[in-house]
CSV table of C-alpha atoms in Angstrom, one decimal:
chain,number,residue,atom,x,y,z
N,276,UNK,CA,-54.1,-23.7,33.7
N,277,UNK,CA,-52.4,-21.0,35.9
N,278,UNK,CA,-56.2,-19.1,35.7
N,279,UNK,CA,-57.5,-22.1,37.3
N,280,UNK,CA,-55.0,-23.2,39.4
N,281,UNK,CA,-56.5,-19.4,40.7
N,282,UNK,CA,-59.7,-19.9,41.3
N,283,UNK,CA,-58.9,-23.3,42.9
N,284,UNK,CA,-56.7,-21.2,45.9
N,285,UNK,CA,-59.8,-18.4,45.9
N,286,UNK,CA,-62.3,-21.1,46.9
N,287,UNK,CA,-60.0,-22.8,49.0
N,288,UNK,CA,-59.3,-19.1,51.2
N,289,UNK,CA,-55.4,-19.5,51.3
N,290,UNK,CA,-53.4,-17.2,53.9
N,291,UNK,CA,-51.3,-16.7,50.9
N,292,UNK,CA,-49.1,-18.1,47.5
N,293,UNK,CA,-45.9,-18.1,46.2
N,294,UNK,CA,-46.1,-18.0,42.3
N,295,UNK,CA,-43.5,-19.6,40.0
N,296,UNK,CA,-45.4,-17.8,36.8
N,297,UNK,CA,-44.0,-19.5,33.2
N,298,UNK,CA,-45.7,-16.9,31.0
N,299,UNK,CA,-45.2,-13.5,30.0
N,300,UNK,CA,-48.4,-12.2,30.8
N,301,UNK,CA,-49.6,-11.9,34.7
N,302,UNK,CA,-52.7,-10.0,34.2
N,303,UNK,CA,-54.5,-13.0,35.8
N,304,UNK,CA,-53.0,-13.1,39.1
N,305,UNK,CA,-54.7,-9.7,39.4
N,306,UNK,CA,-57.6,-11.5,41.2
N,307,UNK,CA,-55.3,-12.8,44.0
N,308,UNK,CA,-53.6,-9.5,44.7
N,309,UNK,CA,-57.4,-7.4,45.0
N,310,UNK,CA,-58.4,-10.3,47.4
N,311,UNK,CA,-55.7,-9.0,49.5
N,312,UNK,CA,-53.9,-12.1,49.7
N,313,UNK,CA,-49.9,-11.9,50.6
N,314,UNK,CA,-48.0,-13.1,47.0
N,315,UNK,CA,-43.8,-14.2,46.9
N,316,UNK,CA,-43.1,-14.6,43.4
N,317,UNK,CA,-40.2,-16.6,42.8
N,318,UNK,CA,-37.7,-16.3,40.1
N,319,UNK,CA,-39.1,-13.2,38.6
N,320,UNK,CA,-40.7,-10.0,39.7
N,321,UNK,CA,-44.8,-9.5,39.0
N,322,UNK,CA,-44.7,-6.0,39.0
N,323,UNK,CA,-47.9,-4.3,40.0
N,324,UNK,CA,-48.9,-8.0,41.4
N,325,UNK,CA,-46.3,-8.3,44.7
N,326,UNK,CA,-44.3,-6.4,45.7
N,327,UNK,CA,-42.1,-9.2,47.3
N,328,UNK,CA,-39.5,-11.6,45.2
N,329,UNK,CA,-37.1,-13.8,45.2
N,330,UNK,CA,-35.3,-15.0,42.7
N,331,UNK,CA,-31.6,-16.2,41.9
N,332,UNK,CA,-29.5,-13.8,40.8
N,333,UNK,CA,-29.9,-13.9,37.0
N,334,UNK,CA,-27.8,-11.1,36.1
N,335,UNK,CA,-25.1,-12.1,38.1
N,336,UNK,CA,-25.1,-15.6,36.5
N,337,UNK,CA,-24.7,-13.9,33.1
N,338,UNK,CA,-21.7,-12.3,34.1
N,339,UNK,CA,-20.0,-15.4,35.6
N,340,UNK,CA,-20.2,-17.4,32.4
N,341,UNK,CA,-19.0,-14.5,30.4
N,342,UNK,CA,-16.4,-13.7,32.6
N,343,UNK,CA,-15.4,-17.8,32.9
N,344,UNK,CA,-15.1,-17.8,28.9
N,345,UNK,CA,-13.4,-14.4,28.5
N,346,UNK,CA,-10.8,-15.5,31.0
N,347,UNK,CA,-10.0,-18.4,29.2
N,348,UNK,CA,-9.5,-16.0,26.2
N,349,UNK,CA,-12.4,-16.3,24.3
N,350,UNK,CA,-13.7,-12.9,22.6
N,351,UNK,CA,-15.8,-14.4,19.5
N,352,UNK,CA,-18.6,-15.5,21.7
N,353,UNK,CA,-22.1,-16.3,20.9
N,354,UNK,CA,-25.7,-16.6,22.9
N,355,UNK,CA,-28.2,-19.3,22.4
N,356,UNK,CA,-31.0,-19.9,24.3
N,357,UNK,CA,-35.0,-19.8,24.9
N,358,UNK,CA,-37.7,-18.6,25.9
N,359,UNK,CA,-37.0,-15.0,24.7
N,360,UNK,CA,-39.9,-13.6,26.8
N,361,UNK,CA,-38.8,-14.8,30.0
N,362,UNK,CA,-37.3,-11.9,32.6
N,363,UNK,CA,-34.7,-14.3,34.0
N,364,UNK,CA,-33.5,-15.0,30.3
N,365,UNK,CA,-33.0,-11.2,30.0
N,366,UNK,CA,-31.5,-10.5,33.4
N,367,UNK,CA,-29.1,-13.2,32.5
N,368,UNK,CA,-28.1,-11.5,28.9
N,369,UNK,CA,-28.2,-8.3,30.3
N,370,UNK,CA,-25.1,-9.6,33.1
N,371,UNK,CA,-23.2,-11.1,29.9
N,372,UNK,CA,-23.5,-8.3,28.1
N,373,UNK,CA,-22.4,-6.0,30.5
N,374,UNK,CA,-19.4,-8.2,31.4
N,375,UNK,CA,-18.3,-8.7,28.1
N,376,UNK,CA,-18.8,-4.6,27.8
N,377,UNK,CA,-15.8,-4.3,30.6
N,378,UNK,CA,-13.5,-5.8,27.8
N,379,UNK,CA,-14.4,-3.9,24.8
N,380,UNK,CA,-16.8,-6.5,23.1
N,381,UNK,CA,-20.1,-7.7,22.5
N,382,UNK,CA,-21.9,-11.3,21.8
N,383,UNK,CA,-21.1,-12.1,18.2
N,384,UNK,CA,-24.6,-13.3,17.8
N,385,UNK,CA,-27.5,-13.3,19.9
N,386,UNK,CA,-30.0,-16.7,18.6
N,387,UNK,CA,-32.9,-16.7,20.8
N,388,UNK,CA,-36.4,-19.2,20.1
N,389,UNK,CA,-39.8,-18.3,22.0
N,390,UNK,CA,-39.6,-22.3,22.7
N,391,UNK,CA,-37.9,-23.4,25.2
N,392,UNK,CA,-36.6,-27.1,23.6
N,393,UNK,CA,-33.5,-29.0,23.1
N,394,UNK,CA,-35.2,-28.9,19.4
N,395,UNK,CA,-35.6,-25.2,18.8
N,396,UNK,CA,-32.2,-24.5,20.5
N,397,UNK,CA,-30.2,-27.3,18.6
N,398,UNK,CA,-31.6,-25.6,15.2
N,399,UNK,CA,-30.3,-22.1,16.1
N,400,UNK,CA,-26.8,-23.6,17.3
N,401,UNK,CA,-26.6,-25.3,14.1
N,402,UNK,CA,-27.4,-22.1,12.1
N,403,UNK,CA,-25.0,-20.3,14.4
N,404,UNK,CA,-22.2,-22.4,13.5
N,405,UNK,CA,-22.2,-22.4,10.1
N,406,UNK,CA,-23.0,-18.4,9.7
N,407,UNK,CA,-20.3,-17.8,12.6
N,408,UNK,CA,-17.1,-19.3,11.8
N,409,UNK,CA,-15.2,-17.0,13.8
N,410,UNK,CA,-17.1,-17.9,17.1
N,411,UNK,CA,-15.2,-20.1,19.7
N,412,UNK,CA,-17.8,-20.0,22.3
N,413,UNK,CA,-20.9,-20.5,23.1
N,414,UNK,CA,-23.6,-19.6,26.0
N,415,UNK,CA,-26.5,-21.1,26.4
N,416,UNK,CA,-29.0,-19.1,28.5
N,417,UNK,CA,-30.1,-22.6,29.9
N,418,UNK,CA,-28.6,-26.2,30.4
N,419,UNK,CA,-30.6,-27.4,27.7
N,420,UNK,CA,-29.9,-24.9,25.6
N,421,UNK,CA,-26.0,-25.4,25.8
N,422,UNK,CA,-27.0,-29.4,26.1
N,423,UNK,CA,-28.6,-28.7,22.7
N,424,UNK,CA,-25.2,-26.6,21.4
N,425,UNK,CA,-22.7,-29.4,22.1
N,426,UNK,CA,-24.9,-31.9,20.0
N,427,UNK,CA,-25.0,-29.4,17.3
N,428,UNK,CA,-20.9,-28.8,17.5
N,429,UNK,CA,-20.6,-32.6,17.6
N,430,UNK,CA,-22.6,-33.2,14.9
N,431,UNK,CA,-21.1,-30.7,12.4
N,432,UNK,CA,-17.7,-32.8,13.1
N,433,UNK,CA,-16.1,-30.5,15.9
N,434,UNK,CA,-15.1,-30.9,19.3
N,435,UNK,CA,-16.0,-29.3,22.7
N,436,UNK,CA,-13.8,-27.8,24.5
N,437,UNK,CA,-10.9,-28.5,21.5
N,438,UNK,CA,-12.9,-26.0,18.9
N,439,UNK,CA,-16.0,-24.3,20.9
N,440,UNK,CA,-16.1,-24.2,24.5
N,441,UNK,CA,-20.0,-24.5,25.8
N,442,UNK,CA,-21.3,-22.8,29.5
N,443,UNK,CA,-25.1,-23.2,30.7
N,444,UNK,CA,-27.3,-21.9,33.3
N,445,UNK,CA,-29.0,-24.1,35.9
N,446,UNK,CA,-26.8,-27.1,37.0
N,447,UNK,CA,-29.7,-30.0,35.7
N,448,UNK,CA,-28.9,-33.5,37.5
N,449,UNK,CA,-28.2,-33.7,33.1
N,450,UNK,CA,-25.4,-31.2,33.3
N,451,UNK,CA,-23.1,-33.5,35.5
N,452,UNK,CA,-24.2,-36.5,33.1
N,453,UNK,CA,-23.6,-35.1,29.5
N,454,UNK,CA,-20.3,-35.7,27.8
N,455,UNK,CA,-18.4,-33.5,27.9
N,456,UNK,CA,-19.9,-32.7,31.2
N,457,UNK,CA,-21.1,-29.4,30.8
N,458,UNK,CA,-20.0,-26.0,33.1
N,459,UNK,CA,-22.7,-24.2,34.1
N,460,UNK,CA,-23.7,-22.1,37.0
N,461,UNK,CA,-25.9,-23.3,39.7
N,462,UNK,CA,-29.1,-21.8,40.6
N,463,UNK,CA,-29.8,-22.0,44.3
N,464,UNK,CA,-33.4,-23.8,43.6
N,465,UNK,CA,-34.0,-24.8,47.6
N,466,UNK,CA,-32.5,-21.8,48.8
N,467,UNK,CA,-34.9,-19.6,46.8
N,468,UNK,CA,-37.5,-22.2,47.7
N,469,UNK,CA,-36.8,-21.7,51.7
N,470,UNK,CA,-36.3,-18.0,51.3
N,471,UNK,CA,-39.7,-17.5,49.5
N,472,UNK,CA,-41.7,-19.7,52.0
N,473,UNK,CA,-40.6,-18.1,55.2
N,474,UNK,CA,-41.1,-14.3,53.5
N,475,UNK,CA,-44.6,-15.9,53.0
N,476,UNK,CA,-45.1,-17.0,56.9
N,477,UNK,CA,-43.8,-12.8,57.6
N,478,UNK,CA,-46.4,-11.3,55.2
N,479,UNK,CA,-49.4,-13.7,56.3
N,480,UNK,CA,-48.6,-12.6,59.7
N,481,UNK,CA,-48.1,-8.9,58.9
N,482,UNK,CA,-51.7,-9.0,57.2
N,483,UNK,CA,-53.2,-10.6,59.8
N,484,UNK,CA,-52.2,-8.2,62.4
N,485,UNK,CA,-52.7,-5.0,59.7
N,486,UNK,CA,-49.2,-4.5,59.6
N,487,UNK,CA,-47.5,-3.5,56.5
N,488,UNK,CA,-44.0,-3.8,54.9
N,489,UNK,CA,-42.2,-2.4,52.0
N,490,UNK,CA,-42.0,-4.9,49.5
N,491,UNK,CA,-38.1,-6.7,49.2
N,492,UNK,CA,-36.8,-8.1,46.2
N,493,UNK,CA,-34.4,-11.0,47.5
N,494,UNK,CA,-31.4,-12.1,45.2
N,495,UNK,CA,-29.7,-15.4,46.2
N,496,UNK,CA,-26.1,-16.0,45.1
N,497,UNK,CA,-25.3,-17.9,41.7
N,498,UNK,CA,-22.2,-20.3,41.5
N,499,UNK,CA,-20.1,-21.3,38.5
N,500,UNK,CA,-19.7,-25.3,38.7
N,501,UNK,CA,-16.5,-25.2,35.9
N,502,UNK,CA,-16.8,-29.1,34.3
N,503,UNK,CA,-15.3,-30.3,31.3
N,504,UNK,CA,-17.2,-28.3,28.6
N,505,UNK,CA,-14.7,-24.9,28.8
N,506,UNK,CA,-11.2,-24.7,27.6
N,507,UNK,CA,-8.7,-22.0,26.3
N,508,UNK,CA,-9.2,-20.1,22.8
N,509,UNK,CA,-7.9,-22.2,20.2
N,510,UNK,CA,-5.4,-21.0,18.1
């Protein structure tokens, strides 16, 4: 799909594009960047594509829910989430980890699906669960993904917050909705979105006029929303 979505901008001659790429590989976008038209990618870097990003700032999110849960005493703390391939999935495990590193300890379990799903997640947090008694929290790299944890504490007869507190990643409309209601940190989605389109209007200018910047990777601010999902350790 993205391949033709391609060729559709090529014959219509676009000043430029901002990409929102899903997929690992970005070999295809190749075409765009020898055409010499300007490229933002948004929410992860295509290196050797553009040299121009903006993304929220992944890494910084994984250190706010880590941080959140270790605060409220948690130490046996566990990582579910999807897709593994995905660069903002491993800039946000890269932040937790390093938070969690600043007290001496490290994710109990890392349980990560190439499918992103409320299916594929809910199967890992079950697994989890029962091979992980000693964990009394868990992260999930997404909203769904810690959507997907709550069911599976729920349905294996325990409580959240009271037994496992659960933080996600996104701030869905869902979040807000699910019960408990879940805390998670917000991604600035129309921020990135306004940042992204007026780098765009610079760089079509700049290669209009043969002007030529260095390339700028632009991280917007991340925000814990703390709900009703995260409590202290239990005893």
């Amino acid at each position: 799909h993205e391949a033709l979505y391609i060729s559709m901008l090529l014959a219509q001659r676009v000043d430029g594009v901002i990409v929102a790429s899903a997929f690992g590989s970005i070999e295809h976008f190749g075409v765009l960047r020898d055409a010499g038209i300007p490229i933002i990618a948004i929410d992860r870097e295509l290196s050797g594509i553009a040299d121009d990003a903006v993304m929220a700032d992944h890494a910084e999110g994984g250190r706010l829910m880590a941080r959140h849960l270790i605060d409220l005493g948690h130490r046996a703390i566990a990582i579910v989430g999807a897709p593994a391939h995905s660069q903002p999935i491993q800039l946000r495990l890269q932040g937790i980890t390093a938070e969690m590193a600043k007290d001496g300890i490290a994710p109990a379990i890392v349980a990560m699906a190439e499918e992103h799903s409320f299916a594929e997640t809910y199967r890992l947090a079950r697994e989890l669960l029962a091979s992980r008694p000693e964990v009394t929290a868990i992260i999930g790299t997404t909203d769904v993904s810690a959507i997907a944890a709550i069911h599976a504490v729920q349905d294996r007869g325990f409580s959240v917050p009271n037994d496992y507190s659960v933080v996600g990643f996104d701030d869905l409309p869902e979040a807000a909705y699910v019960f408990p209601r879940l805390t998670t940190v917000a991604q600035p989605i129309r921020d990135v979105g306004r940042q992204a389109a007026r780098l765009l209007e610079a760089l079509i200018e700049e290669h209009q006029t043969g002007d030529e910047s260095q390339g700028a990777v632009v991280k917007v601010p991340v925000t814990l929303i703390e709900r009703d999902s995260t409590g202290p350790v239990r005893n």
